[in-house]
Amino acid sequence: MAAVVAGLVLAGCAGCGGSAEPEKATRSAAAGDPKADGQPVGKLAELTVPAAYDADRGWDQELPWVRKGADTAPVAVAPVSGTVAYLVADQAEMYMQVRRATTGKVLWTSAPWTPPGTLDDSGGNDPAAIAPASVTAVNAGGREYFVAWAHGMDGKDALHDGKEIIQAVVYAADASGDAVTPLRSVDIPVRVGPAGTPQGEIVVRDGGAGRALFSWNDGYESHAATIGVASREVTTWGPDAGTVVGVTGKGPLANVSAGGFGVSGGWSSKDATPEGAAAERSAGFGSKVVNGTAETVADGKVVASWVPSKGADEDGTEETVRTVHDAATGKVLLRAECRDRTLTQPFDRDDTVLGDSVLTSASPNSRYLSYGWMLFDLQKGSAACLAAGAGGDKGRKDMLIDSVRDDGTAYGTVTGSDPRVAVEIPASTGTPKALPTGTEVPAYTPAGAGIFLTWSEGGGILVSGRAER
């Protein structure tokens, strides 16, 4: 499954129309009918998919309310249960609907939820007046939850300024029924910038320890909040906590201002500095701080980067030291070297939700983990580097991974490619292969299916499940 930062590559979709057999190839009714039961109303969209998937077996769901250029795709996958959640819109109300990933069978639909108003509109019955909403999957002790959330203004009208909030509603992934109410609804106050506008986007993901993690910046200051999906506990952190990237049973896992990362009162990266990493790194203006930066947390693992002690190579690049740690203990599970991606390439942000953004993915069986341009096999302790020129192939371009399957096959794209070039990378070799022109790559890879996100010709996005062969 792709872990989130919720925002996934979307490409164009052709051939969206026509009929199919139930449970083999279904396409749900349009999102304007939130109570749709997923019965087929047309043939499957024509998608070119990797060889591991059957383009003729699966299901489609249209989400026409999603505007092109949106920051997030309102779709999430719970890998243990093999379910897919998405948000459909009906006027100013939203509904969460959950399907079986392999067959497309609709398992449940929520009661209506009205997100807060947009940051620049007082709201009303126009769907465009509510804040854009999204959904994230969170695991708490083996039970999965879906968290719908929106960042907007509460109580704003002609007489009131309103309050900027993140509103989150929590559902159990294994719910049932056609008007499921949330287990809890939480409003998180958001710190705003000096001009009264938020500074930076809201990033939401499974933070670990059964908590949904919300993080944002107010100017140069980092802020974070978590919601316990199995409880009503809400915790917030300001700049003093550092940059919170995850949560453990002992507290937040954060990058601290003095450099390094870890869990206060738990473990410190100072005790886990890998071979080949310098003790300190430059912080600019001639100052230095402790080396080590936690990049992300996913599936109970921390991916970290370290400035190497040996300095740059002849071509001016540094083979940055990368490590994967157990988030609870700090134990190093894997060490590798991989240079950073090239930042001089043109990035495509016009035709995709997050363009060439760095995503983190974990295979459903937890053996494989990807971070941007790196693919880790945690069982073998090996890693593949997909940065430009890596592996001795000096002419090779940067690539970014979107998802990884249980068999170690990862899917991604060439950074800045136009038309977009899809690639397949087996973890066993780490050697990428370009897929045929027009091939879509799965945003999520739950067992037995691939979940593809593409732009619909008539507007919005199409969520497509395609069965494994």
PDB file of C-alpha atoms in Angstrom, residues 87-367:
ATOM      1  CA  LEU A  87     -15.176  10.333  -0.422  1.00  0.00           C
ATOM      2  CA  VAL A  88     -18.165  11.115  -2.612  1.00  0.00           C
ATOM      3  CA  ALA A  89     -19.963  14.460  -2.656  1.00  0.00           C
ATOM      4  CA  ASP A  90     -23.647  15.392  -2.670  1.00  0.00           C
ATOM      5  CA  GLN A  91     -24.112  19.156  -2.574  1.00  0.00           C
ATOM      6  CA  ALA A  92     -22.344  20.403   0.592  1.00  0.00           C
ATOM      7  CA  GLU A  93     -22.279  16.948   2.173  1.00  0.00           C
ATOM      8  CA  MET A  94     -19.649  14.247   1.898  1.00  0.00           C
ATOM      9  CA  TYR A  95     -20.009  10.498   2.282  1.00  0.00           C
ATOM     10  CA  MET A  96     -17.316   7.924   2.848  1.00  0.00           C
ATOM     11  CA  GLN A  97     -17.776   4.701   0.934  1.00  0.00           C
ATOM     12  CA  VAL A  98     -15.707   1.543   1.396  1.00  0.00           C
ATOM     13  CA  ARG A  99     -15.228  -1.282  -1.119  1.00  0.00           C
ATOM     14  CA  ARG A 100     -13.486  -4.611  -1.248  1.00  0.00           C
ATOM     15  CA  ALA A 101     -10.288  -3.915  -3.201  1.00  0.00           C
ATOM     16  CA  THR A 102     -10.389  -7.122  -5.234  1.00  0.00           C
ATOM     17  CA  THR A 103     -14.055  -7.237  -6.284  1.00  0.00           C
ATOM     18  CA  GLY A 104     -15.308  -3.696  -5.832  1.00  0.00           C
ATOM     19  CA  LYS A 105     -18.174  -4.848  -3.605  1.00  0.00           C
ATOM     20  CA  VAL A 106     -19.467  -1.912  -1.559  1.00  0.00           C
ATOM     21  CA  LEU A 107     -19.135  -2.865   2.118  1.00  0.00           C
ATOM     22  CA  TRP A 108     -20.508   0.268   3.747  1.00  0.00           C
ATOM     23  CA  THR A 109     -21.386   3.920   3.262  1.00  0.00           C
ATOM     24  CA  SER A 110     -21.268   6.570   5.957  1.00  0.00           C
ATOM     25  CA  ALA A 111     -23.930   8.979   7.079  1.00  0.00           C
ATOM     26  CA  PRO A 112     -23.475  12.447   5.548  1.00  0.00           C
ATOM     27  CA  TRP A 113     -20.664  14.645   6.834  1.00  0.00           C
ATOM     28  CA  THR A 114     -20.420  18.392   6.237  1.00  0.00           C
ATOM     29  CA  PRO A 115     -16.792  19.576   6.273  1.00  0.00           C
ATOM     30  CA  PRO A 116     -15.948  23.110   7.425  1.00  0.00           C
ATOM     31  CA  GLY A 117     -16.158  25.957   4.940  1.00  0.00           C
ATOM     32  CA  THR A 118     -13.292  26.832   2.660  1.00  0.00           C
ATOM     33  CA  LEU A 119     -10.658  29.246   3.890  1.00  0.00           C
ATOM     34  CA  ASP A 120     -12.032  32.003   1.654  1.00  0.00           C
ATOM     35  CA  ASP A 121     -15.779  31.266   1.527  1.00  0.00           C
ATOM     36  CA  SER A 122     -18.532  31.336   4.125  1.00  0.00           C
ATOM     37  CA  GLY A 123     -20.006  28.053   2.918  1.00  0.00           C
ATOM     38  CA  GLY A 124     -23.563  27.208   1.940  1.00  0.00           C
ATOM     39  CA  ASN A 125     -25.080  24.475  -0.190  1.00  0.00           C
ATOM     40  CA  ASP A 126     -22.571  24.778  -2.995  1.00  0.00           C
ATOM     41  CA  PRO A 127     -20.087  21.850  -2.921  1.00  0.00           C
ATOM     42  CA  ALA A 128     -17.374  24.268  -4.008  1.00  0.00           C
ATOM     43  CA  ALA A 129     -17.902  26.217  -0.766  1.00  0.00           C
ATOM     44  CA  ILE A 130     -16.791  23.442   1.575  1.00  0.00           C
ATOM     45  CA  ALA A 131     -13.149  22.734   2.255  1.00  0.00           C
ATOM     46  CA  PRO A 132     -11.529  20.047   0.093  1.00  0.00           C
ATOM     47  CA  ALA A 133     -11.629  16.789   2.042  1.00  0.00           C
ATOM     48  CA  SER A 134      -9.498  13.665   2.006  1.00  0.00           C
ATOM     49  CA  VAL A 135      -9.117  10.334   3.802  1.00  0.00           C
ATOM     50  CA  THR A 136      -6.255   8.457   5.498  1.00  0.00           C
ATOM     51  CA  ALA A 137      -5.990   4.870   6.770  1.00  0.00           C
ATOM     52  CA  VAL A 138      -4.624   4.276  10.290  1.00  0.00           C
ATOM     53  CA  ASN A 139      -3.778   0.987  12.018  1.00  0.00           C
ATOM     54  CA  ALA A 140      -4.269   0.702  15.788  1.00  0.00           C
ATOM     55  CA  GLY A 141      -3.205  -2.588  17.313  1.00  0.00           C
ATOM     56  CA  GLY A 142      -4.121  -4.549  14.195  1.00  0.00           C
ATOM     57  CA  ARG A 143      -7.538  -2.933  13.734  1.00  0.00           C
ATOM     58  CA  GLU A 144      -7.824  -0.485  10.856  1.00  0.00           C
ATOM     59  CA  TYR A 145      -9.603   2.846  10.738  1.00  0.00           C
ATOM     60  CA  PHE A 146     -10.370   5.435   8.081  1.00  0.00           C
ATOM     61  CA  VAL A 147     -10.041   9.106   9.001  1.00  0.00           C
ATOM     62  CA  ALA A 148     -11.811  11.660   6.812  1.00  0.00           C
ATOM     63  CA  TRP A 149     -10.489  15.178   7.267  1.00  0.00           C
ATOM     64  CA  ALA A 150     -10.725  18.701   5.909  1.00  0.00           C
ATOM     65  CA  HIS A 151      -8.858  21.946   6.576  1.00  0.00           C
ATOM     66  CA  GLY A 152     -11.154  24.967   6.584  1.00  0.00           C
ATOM     67  CA  MET A 153     -13.108  27.625   8.497  1.00  0.00           C
ATOM     68  CA  ASP A 154     -15.678  26.849  11.173  1.00  0.00           C
ATOM     69  CA  GLY A 155     -18.431  29.345  11.972  1.00  0.00           C
ATOM     70  CA  LYS A 156     -17.501  31.932   9.350  1.00  0.00           C
ATOM     71  CA  ASP A 157     -20.341  34.118   8.094  1.00  0.00           C
ATOM     72  CA  ALA A 158     -21.161  37.772   7.450  1.00  0.00           C
ATOM     73  CA  LEU A 159     -20.986  38.551  11.174  1.00  0.00           C
ATOM     74  CA  HIS A 160     -18.212  36.210  12.296  1.00  0.00           C
ATOM     75  CA  ASP A 161     -14.617  35.674  11.260  1.00  0.00           C
ATOM     76  CA  GLY A 162     -14.808  32.000  12.100  1.00  0.00           C
ATOM     77  CA  LYS A 163     -12.041  29.739  13.315  1.00  0.00           C
ATOM     78  CA  GLU A 164      -9.516  27.897  11.189  1.00  0.00           C
ATOM     79  CA  ILE A 165      -9.552  24.186  11.987  1.00  0.00           C
ATOM     80  CA  ILE A 166      -8.753  20.726  10.787  1.00  0.00           C
ATOM     81  CA  GLN A 167     -11.884  18.652  11.233  1.00  0.00           C
ATOM     82  CA  ALA A 168     -11.456  14.878  11.376  1.00  0.00           C
ATOM     83  CA  VAL A 169     -14.075  12.118  11.574  1.00  0.00           C
ATOM     84  CA  VAL A 170     -13.024   8.568  12.440  1.00  0.00           C
ATOM     85  CA  TYR A 171     -14.634   5.333  11.213  1.00  0.00           C
ATOM     86  CA  ALA A 172     -13.766   1.679  11.791  1.00  0.00           C
ATOM     87  CA  ALA A 173     -12.692   0.099   8.504  1.00  0.00           C
ATOM     88  CA  ASP A 174     -14.684  -3.031   9.356  1.00  0.00           C
ATOM     89  CA  ALA A 175     -17.973  -1.151   9.824  1.00  0.00           C
ATOM     90  CA  SER A 176     -21.145  -2.183   7.991  1.00  0.00           C
ATOM     91  CA  GLY A 177     -24.367  -0.526   6.863  1.00  0.00           C
ATOM     92  CA  ASP A 178     -25.461   2.308   4.611  1.00  0.00           C
ATOM     93  CA  ALA A 179     -25.548   5.210   7.096  1.00  0.00           C
ATOM     94  CA  VAL A 180     -22.542   4.545   9.322  1.00  0.00           C
ATOM     95  CA  THR A 181     -21.921   7.237  11.921  1.00  0.00           C
ATOM     96  CA  PRO A 182     -18.363   8.156  12.913  1.00  0.00           C
ATOM     97  CA  LEU A 183     -16.826   6.793  16.077  1.00  0.00           C
ATOM     98  CA  ARG A 184     -15.720  10.323  16.876  1.00  0.00           C
ATOM     99  CA  SER A 185     -15.374  13.782  15.359  1.00  0.00           C
ATOM    100  CA  VAL A 186     -12.516  16.077  16.357  1.00  0.00           C
ATOM    101  CA  ASP A 187     -11.731  19.727  15.578  1.00  0.00           C
ATOM    102  CA  ILE A 188      -8.063  20.712  15.761  1.00  0.00           C
ATOM    103  CA  PRO A 189      -7.309  24.464  15.912  1.00  0.00           C
ATOM    104  CA  VAL A 190      -4.690  25.412  13.332  1.00  0.00           C
ATOM    105  CA  ARG A 191      -2.088  28.120  13.949  1.00  0.00           C
ATOM    106  CA  VAL A 192      -2.200  30.747  11.207  1.00  0.00           C
ATOM    107  CA  GLY A 193       0.463  33.052   9.815  1.00  0.00           C
ATOM    108  CA  PRO A 194       0.851  36.786  10.524  1.00  0.00           C
ATOM    109  CA  ALA A 195      -1.380  37.769   7.628  1.00  0.00           C
ATOM    110  CA  GLY A 196      -4.168  35.490   8.812  1.00  0.00           C
ATOM    111  CA  THR A 197      -3.482  32.835   6.197  1.00  0.00           C
ATOM    112  CA  PRO A 198      -2.067  29.355   6.799  1.00  0.00           C
ATOM    113  CA  GLN A 199       1.607  28.870   6.032  1.00  0.00           C
ATOM    114  CA  GLY A 200       2.187  25.594   4.215  1.00  0.00           C
ATOM    115  CA  GLU A 201      -0.035  22.648   3.457  1.00  0.00           C
ATOM    116  CA  ILE A 202      -1.465  20.171   5.937  1.00  0.00           C
ATOM    117  CA  VAL A 203       0.174  16.741   5.715  1.00  0.00           C
ATOM    118  CA  VAL A 204      -1.803  13.828   7.148  1.00  0.00           C
ATOM    119  CA  ARG A 205      -0.690  10.224   7.568  1.00  0.00           C
ATOM    120  CA  ASP A 206      -0.688   7.202   9.839  1.00  0.00           C
ATOM    121  CA  GLY A 207       1.765   8.465  12.431  1.00  0.00           C
ATOM    122  CA  GLY A 208       2.134   5.140  14.230  1.00  0.00           C
ATOM    123  CA  ALA A 209       0.979   3.939  17.668  1.00  0.00           C
ATOM    124  CA  GLY A 210      -2.639   4.063  16.523  1.00  0.00           C
ATOM    125  CA  ARG A 211      -2.638   7.784  15.777  1.00  0.00           C
ATOM    126  CA  ALA A 212      -3.439   9.940  12.792  1.00  0.00           C
ATOM    127  CA  LEU A 213      -0.709  12.573  12.491  1.00  0.00           C
ATOM    128  CA  PHE A 214      -1.460  16.074  11.190  1.00  0.00           C
ATOM    129  CA  SER A 215       1.512  18.360  10.553  1.00  0.00           C
ATOM    130  CA  TRP A 216       1.898  21.862   9.148  1.00  0.00           C
ATOM    131  CA  ASN A 217       4.208  24.869   9.225  1.00  0.00           C
ATOM    132  CA  ASP A 218       3.534  28.374  10.470  1.00  0.00           C
ATOM    133  CA  GLY A 219       6.296  30.260   8.723  1.00  0.00           C
ATOM    134  CA  TYR A 220       9.499  28.564   9.888  1.00  0.00           C
ATOM    135  CA  GLU A 221       7.803  26.901  12.851  1.00  0.00           C
ATOM    136  CA  SER A 222       6.617  23.290  12.768  1.00  0.00           C
ATOM    137  CA  HIS A 223       3.354  22.222  14.367  1.00  0.00           C
ATOM    138  CA  ALA A 224       1.727  18.825  14.727  1.00  0.00           C
ATOM    139  CA  ALA A 225      -1.280  17.145  16.269  1.00  0.00           C
ATOM    140  CA  THR A 226      -2.399  13.563  16.645  1.00  0.00           C
ATOM    141  CA  ILE A 227      -5.741  11.859  17.124  1.00  0.00           C
ATOM    142  CA  GLY A 228      -5.934   8.455  18.759  1.00  0.00           C
ATOM    143  CA  VAL A 229      -8.269   6.603  16.388  1.00  0.00           C
ATOM    144  CA  ALA A 230      -9.288   4.116  19.094  1.00  0.00           C
ATOM    145  CA  SER A 231      -9.742   6.847  21.712  1.00  0.00           C
ATOM    146  CA  ARG A 232     -10.662  10.508  21.964  1.00  0.00           C
ATOM    147  CA  GLU A 233      -7.142  11.550  22.892  1.00  0.00           C
ATOM    148  CA  VAL A 234      -5.850  14.572  20.976  1.00  0.00           C
ATOM    149  CA  THR A 235      -2.282  15.786  21.455  1.00  0.00           C
ATOM    150  CA  THR A 236      -0.695  18.885  19.937  1.00  0.00           C
ATOM    151  CA  TRP A 237       2.940  19.966  19.656  1.00  0.00           C
ATOM    152  CA  GLY A 238       4.506  23.310  18.884  1.00  0.00           C
ATOM    153  CA  PRO A 239       7.992  24.237  17.668  1.00  0.00           C
ATOM    154  CA  ASP A 240       9.629  23.234  20.976  1.00  0.00           C
ATOM    155  CA  ALA A 241       8.993  19.576  20.155  1.00  0.00           C
ATOM    156  CA  GLY A 242      10.934  19.864  16.905  1.00  0.00           C
ATOM    157  CA  THR A 243       9.566  18.586  13.611  1.00  0.00           C
ATOM    158  CA  VAL A 244       7.329  15.655  14.510  1.00  0.00           C
ATOM    159  CA  VAL A 245       7.428  12.939  11.840  1.00  0.00           C
ATOM    160  CA  GLY A 246       5.798  10.087  13.738  1.00  0.00           C
ATOM    161  CA  VAL A 247       4.510   8.815  17.053  1.00  0.00           C
ATOM    162  CA  THR A 248       5.540   5.951  19.329  1.00  0.00           C
ATOM    163  CA  GLY A 249       4.151   4.536  22.544  1.00  0.00           C
ATOM    164  CA  LYS A 250       6.627   6.752  24.434  1.00  0.00           C
ATOM    165  CA  GLY A 251       5.841   9.975  22.614  1.00  0.00           C
ATOM    166  CA  PRO A 252       6.544  11.857  19.392  1.00  0.00           C
ATOM    167  CA  LEU A 253       9.420  10.951  17.097  1.00  0.00           C
ATOM    168  CA  ALA A 254      10.934  14.219  15.945  1.00  0.00           C
ATOM    169  CA  ASN A 255      13.866  15.982  14.340  1.00  0.00           C
ATOM    170  CA  VAL A 256      15.219  18.357  16.992  1.00  0.00           C
ATOM    171  CA  SER A 257      16.683  21.839  16.580  1.00  0.00           C
ATOM    172  CA  ALA A 258      20.128  20.755  17.782  1.00  0.00           C
ATOM    173  CA  GLY A 259      20.215  18.137  15.045  1.00  0.00           C
ATOM    174  CA  GLY A 260      19.504  14.458  15.040  1.00  0.00           C
ATOM    175  CA  PHE A 261      16.216  12.772  15.795  1.00  0.00           C
ATOM    176  CA  GLY A 262      14.578  10.374  18.201  1.00  0.00           C
ATOM    177  CA  VAL A 263      11.996  10.006  20.946  1.00  0.00           C
ATOM    178  CA  SER A 264      12.428  12.195  24.022  1.00  0.00           C
ATOM    179  CA  GLY A 265      12.904   9.911  27.002  1.00  0.00           C
ATOM    180  CA  GLY A 266      13.188   6.951  24.662  1.00  0.00           C
ATOM    181  CA  TRP A 267      16.021   6.804  22.133  1.00  0.00           C
ATOM    182  CA  SER A 268      18.294   9.162  20.225  1.00  0.00           C
ATOM    183  CA  SER A 269      19.863   8.941  16.791  1.00  0.00           C
ATOM    184  CA  LYS A 270      23.167   9.847  18.479  1.00  0.00           C
ATOM    185  CA  ASP A 271      23.247   6.231  19.646  1.00  0.00           C
ATOM    186  CA  ALA A 272      22.481   4.877  16.184  1.00  0.00           C
ATOM    187  CA  THR A 273      24.870   6.778  13.891  1.00  0.00           C
ATOM    188  CA  PRO A 274      25.649   4.418  10.993  1.00  0.00           C
ATOM    189  CA  GLU A 275      29.035   3.618   9.514  1.00  0.00           C
ATOM    190  CA  GLY A 276      30.188   6.224   7.018  1.00  0.00           C
ATOM    191  CA  ALA A 277      28.121   9.065   8.482  1.00  0.00           C
ATOM    192  CA  ALA A 278      29.727  12.247   9.782  1.00  0.00           C
ATOM    193  CA  ALA A 279      29.173  13.175  13.422  1.00  0.00           C
ATOM    194  CA  GLU A 280      27.894  16.627  12.460  1.00  0.00           C
ATOM    195  CA  ARG A 281      26.345  18.350   9.471  1.00  0.00           C
ATOM    196  CA  SER A 282      26.262  21.953   8.332  1.00  0.00           C
ATOM    197  CA  ALA A 283      23.294  24.042   9.443  1.00  0.00           C
ATOM    198  CA  GLY A 284      24.318  27.052   7.361  1.00  0.00           C
ATOM    199  CA  PHE A 285      26.031  30.324   8.265  1.00  0.00           C
ATOM    200  CA  GLY A 286      29.081  28.405   9.452  1.00  0.00           C
ATOM    201  CA  SER A 287      27.245  26.525  12.186  1.00  0.00           C
ATOM    202  CA  LYS A 288      26.948  22.783  12.659  1.00  0.00           C
ATOM    203  CA  VAL A 289      24.436  20.483  14.319  1.00  0.00           C
ATOM    204  CA  VAL A 290      24.256  16.784  15.109  1.00  0.00           C
ATOM    205  CA  ASN A 291      24.003  14.684  11.948  1.00  0.00           C
ATOM    206  CA  GLY A 292      20.919  12.654  11.042  1.00  0.00           C
ATOM    207  CA  THR A 293      17.468  13.562   9.707  1.00  0.00           C
ATOM    208  CA  ALA A 294      14.336  11.451  10.002  1.00  0.00           C
ATOM    209  CA  GLU A 295      12.613  11.778   6.636  1.00  0.00           C
ATOM    210  CA  THR A 296       9.413   9.856   7.297  1.00  0.00           C
ATOM    211  CA  VAL A 297       7.754   7.171   9.385  1.00  0.00           C
ATOM    212  CA  ALA A 298       5.763   4.354   7.802  1.00  0.00           C
ATOM    213  CA  ASP A 299       4.619   0.945   8.965  1.00  0.00           C
ATOM    214  CA  GLY A 300       6.509   1.340  12.247  1.00  0.00           C
ATOM    215  CA  LYS A 301       9.780   2.144  10.450  1.00  0.00           C
ATOM    216  CA  VAL A 302      11.790   5.371  10.249  1.00  0.00           C
ATOM    217  CA  VAL A 303      13.659   6.292   7.065  1.00  0.00           C
ATOM    218  CA  ALA A 304      16.605   8.579   7.835  1.00  0.00           C
ATOM    219  CA  SER A 305      19.342  10.387   5.890  1.00  0.00           C
ATOM    220  CA  TRP A 306      22.895  11.191   6.998  1.00  0.00           C
ATOM    221  CA  VAL A 307      25.592  13.416   5.525  1.00  0.00           C
ATOM    222  CA  PRO A 308      28.526  11.125   4.655  1.00  0.00           C
ATOM    223  CA  SER A 309      31.903  11.577   6.291  1.00  0.00           C
ATOM    224  CA  LYS A 310      33.791  11.133   3.018  1.00  0.00           C
ATOM    225  CA  GLY A 311      32.343  14.183   1.247  1.00  0.00           C
ATOM    226  CA  ALA A 312      31.332  14.531  -2.396  1.00  0.00           C
ATOM    227  CA  ASP A 313      32.399  12.305  -5.275  1.00  0.00           C
ATOM    228  CA  GLU A 314      34.273  13.566  -8.344  1.00  0.00           C
ATOM    229  CA  ASP A 315      31.012  14.518 -10.047  1.00  0.00           C
ATOM    230  CA  GLY A 316      30.009  16.669  -7.072  1.00  0.00           C
ATOM    231  CA  THR A 317      27.364  14.304  -5.729  1.00  0.00           C
ATOM    232  CA  GLU A 318      27.288  12.807  -2.260  1.00  0.00           C
ATOM    233  CA  GLU A 319      26.370   9.195  -1.663  1.00  0.00           C
ATOM    234  CA  THR A 320      24.119  10.038   1.267  1.00  0.00           C
ATOM    235  CA  VAL A 321      23.931   7.362   3.945  1.00  0.00           C
ATOM    236  CA  ARG A 322      20.376   6.040   4.382  1.00  0.00           C
ATOM    237  CA  THR A 323      19.061   4.006   7.270  1.00  0.00           C
ATOM    238  CA  VAL A 324      15.820   2.326   8.250  1.00  0.00           C
ATOM    239  CA  HIS A 325      15.108   2.156  11.992  1.00  0.00           C
ATOM    240  CA  ASP A 326      12.542   0.504  14.198  1.00  0.00           C
ATOM    241  CA  ALA A 327      10.448   3.473  15.329  1.00  0.00           C
ATOM    242  CA  ALA A 328       9.886   2.103  18.831  1.00  0.00           C
ATOM    243  CA  THR A 329      13.518   1.329  19.702  1.00  0.00           C
ATOM    244  CA  GLY A 330      15.685   3.192  17.189  1.00  0.00           C
ATOM    245  CA  LYS A 331      17.391  -0.065  16.180  1.00  0.00           C
ATOM    246  CA  VAL A 332      18.995   0.151  12.730  1.00  0.00           C
ATOM    247  CA  LEU A 333      17.343  -2.417  10.473  1.00  0.00           C
ATOM    248  CA  LEU A 334      19.131  -1.520   7.248  1.00  0.00           C
ATOM    249  CA  ARG A 335      21.930   0.734   5.999  1.00  0.00           C
ATOM    250  CA  ALA A 336      22.551   1.794   2.402  1.00  0.00           C
ATOM    251  CA  GLU A 337      24.026   4.627   0.353  1.00  0.00           C
ATOM    252  CA  CYS A 338      22.065   6.601  -2.212  1.00  0.00           C
ATOM    253  CA  ARG A 339      22.541  10.103  -3.574  1.00  0.00           C
ATOM    254  CA  ASP A 340      19.735  12.647  -3.551  1.00  0.00           C
ATOM    255  CA  ARG A 341      17.532  13.071  -6.586  1.00  0.00           C
ATOM    256  CA  THR A 342      18.479  15.801  -9.049  1.00  0.00           C
ATOM    257  CA  LEU A 343      16.561  18.992  -8.321  1.00  0.00           C
ATOM    258  CA  THR A 344      17.365  20.684 -11.640  1.00  0.00           C
ATOM    259  CA  GLN A 345      14.973  18.553 -13.683  1.00  0.00           C
ATOM    260  CA  PRO A 346      11.611  20.045 -14.684  1.00  0.00           C
ATOM    261  CA  PHE A 347       8.895  18.775 -12.368  1.00  0.00           C
ATOM    262  CA  ASP A 348       5.423  18.006 -13.699  1.00  0.00           C
ATOM    263  CA  ARG A 349       2.818  19.556 -11.408  1.00  0.00           C
ATOM    264  CA  ASP A 350       0.129  20.341 -13.979  1.00  0.00           C
ATOM    265  CA  ASP A 351      -1.332  16.945 -14.814  1.00  0.00           C
ATOM    266  CA  THR A 352      -0.968  15.122 -11.510  1.00  0.00           C
ATOM    267  CA  VAL A 353      -2.259  15.616  -7.993  1.00  0.00           C
ATOM    268  CA  LEU A 354       1.123  16.075  -6.319  1.00  0.00           C
ATOM    269  CA  GLY A 355       3.360  15.939  -9.376  1.00  0.00           C
ATOM    270  CA  ASP A 356       6.772  14.485  -8.622  1.00  0.00           C
ATOM    271  CA  SER A 357       6.350  14.410  -4.875  1.00  0.00           C
ATOM    272  CA  VAL A 358       8.164  12.037  -2.567  1.00  0.00           C
ATOM    273  CA  LEU A 359       5.860   9.275  -1.368  1.00  0.00           C
ATOM    274  CA  THR A 360       6.410   6.457   1.086  1.00  0.00           C
ATOM    275  CA  SER A 361       5.007   2.976   0.493  1.00  0.00           C
ATOM    276  CA  ALA A 362       5.031  -0.310   2.362  1.00  0.00           C
ATOM    277  CA  SER A 363       4.073  -3.682   0.954  1.00  0.00           C
ATOM    278  CA  PRO A 364       1.067  -5.255   2.709  1.00  0.00           C
ATOM    279  CA  ASN A 365       3.310  -7.965   4.197  1.00  0.00           C
ATOM    280  CA  SER A 366       5.691  -5.266   5.573  1.00  0.00           C
ATOM    281  CA  ARG A 367       8.773  -6.825   3.968  1.00  0.00           C
TER     282      ARG A 367
END
